[in-house]
């Protein structure tokens, strides 16, 4: 059968890759075209467009790139029409994917959505379009099933969180060999996860690294995104205690003592690796002013949203300062605080439904097509 998958971000590339592996197990002769990244490309199929050409963050930034976005939508529609897939699988990335879903549904294509748009955070009105344009929805957060079914009377499948699969399948590394290979010394590591988009990285790295001199006994290691070259990060490496590794975030988290993390999927990844973290986020002034007026959530990190309590500290916008980051980083290095936090992480993992999300989703998709 023919599958068309659209993932527009680094996290979508990760989950798309694991879903593709599962689809090939269920359907060994699957023909897959996709929008995604390096991880999906490694699995197989045909890459149409890389997510590095798609990812724009913030309200103002999207407006500046509107022409590019509209052209990408046009290219995508034409490619789908030529390929004629048996099913289109959307992975998050709602601004783009819901536009394609509307068009695809009108033409009679099967539309499956894996990893729901976060309409419980904002733009809840999108539920109307989802109910009209999406045939099957596979959700990965436990509270999403109640949100869709109890509140909006739209049946969905809770398949568990694919990050558990991704982490479970990650090989154990030799810590000493990893340090040597990446020119890391024996000091304990604070992992720096500043995001995957250039705008985000530029804004976050300066403030995250401002605390380096407060922790001379630690080395701060930037987790380079697979979509960015080393030259982009080079200007931030201004201190002998600042190091860099490229495209090895999971290996880095396995040996990290603490982490500074931007909001998003990385907050959950860090928690599942059982690394105490501080969540840091700064958007452009205009985008933040818009966001805080339309997003009504109590928290911005997935860890806190799933647990419905402040498990990890969130330093947002004006609170994301050198002083506050330094204070909170010192706190998560204290043994009693760490012990409590790690206990909460164990509860979090239980809530996420165990391993097998990718395989469950692939089985459901293939069964529906048959």
Short mmCIF file of C-alpha atoms in Angstrom, two decimals, residues 31 42 44 61 129 142 157 185 189 199 203 234 238 283 294 309 315 319 325 332 343 357:
data_model
loop_
_atom_site.label_atom_id
_atom_site.label_comp_id
_atom_site.label_asym_id
_atom_site.label_seq_id
_atom_site.Cartn_x
_atom_site.Cartn_y
_atom_site.Cartn_z
CA UNK A 31 5.57 2.49 -0.55
CA UNK A 42 17.40 6.67 7.15
CA UNK A 44 13.59 4.36 3.80
CA UNK A 61 7.73 34.95 12.11
CA UNK A 129 -12.15 21.05 11.09
CA UNK A 142 -3.51 10.44 28.46
CA UNK A 157 -7.29 5.99 19.96
CA UNK A 185 36.27 16.10 30.32
CA UNK A 189 27.50 17.59 32.62
CA UNK A 199 15.36 31.71 15.80
CA UNK A 203 17.34 33.56 21.51
CA UNK A 234 30.44 28.23 17.08
CA UNK A 238 33.15 31.25 24.38
CA UNK A 283 9.84 34.22 22.53
CA UNK A 294 -4.90 33.17 23.72
CA UNK A 309 1.34 20.06 38.76
CA UNK A 315 11.16 30.15 33.66
CA UNK A 319 11.52 35.25 34.48
CA UNK A 325 18.33 30.09 35.94
CA UNK A 332 18.07 20.61 41.09
CA UNK A 343 10.18 10.04 41.99
CA UNK A 357 2.96 3.36 20.60
#
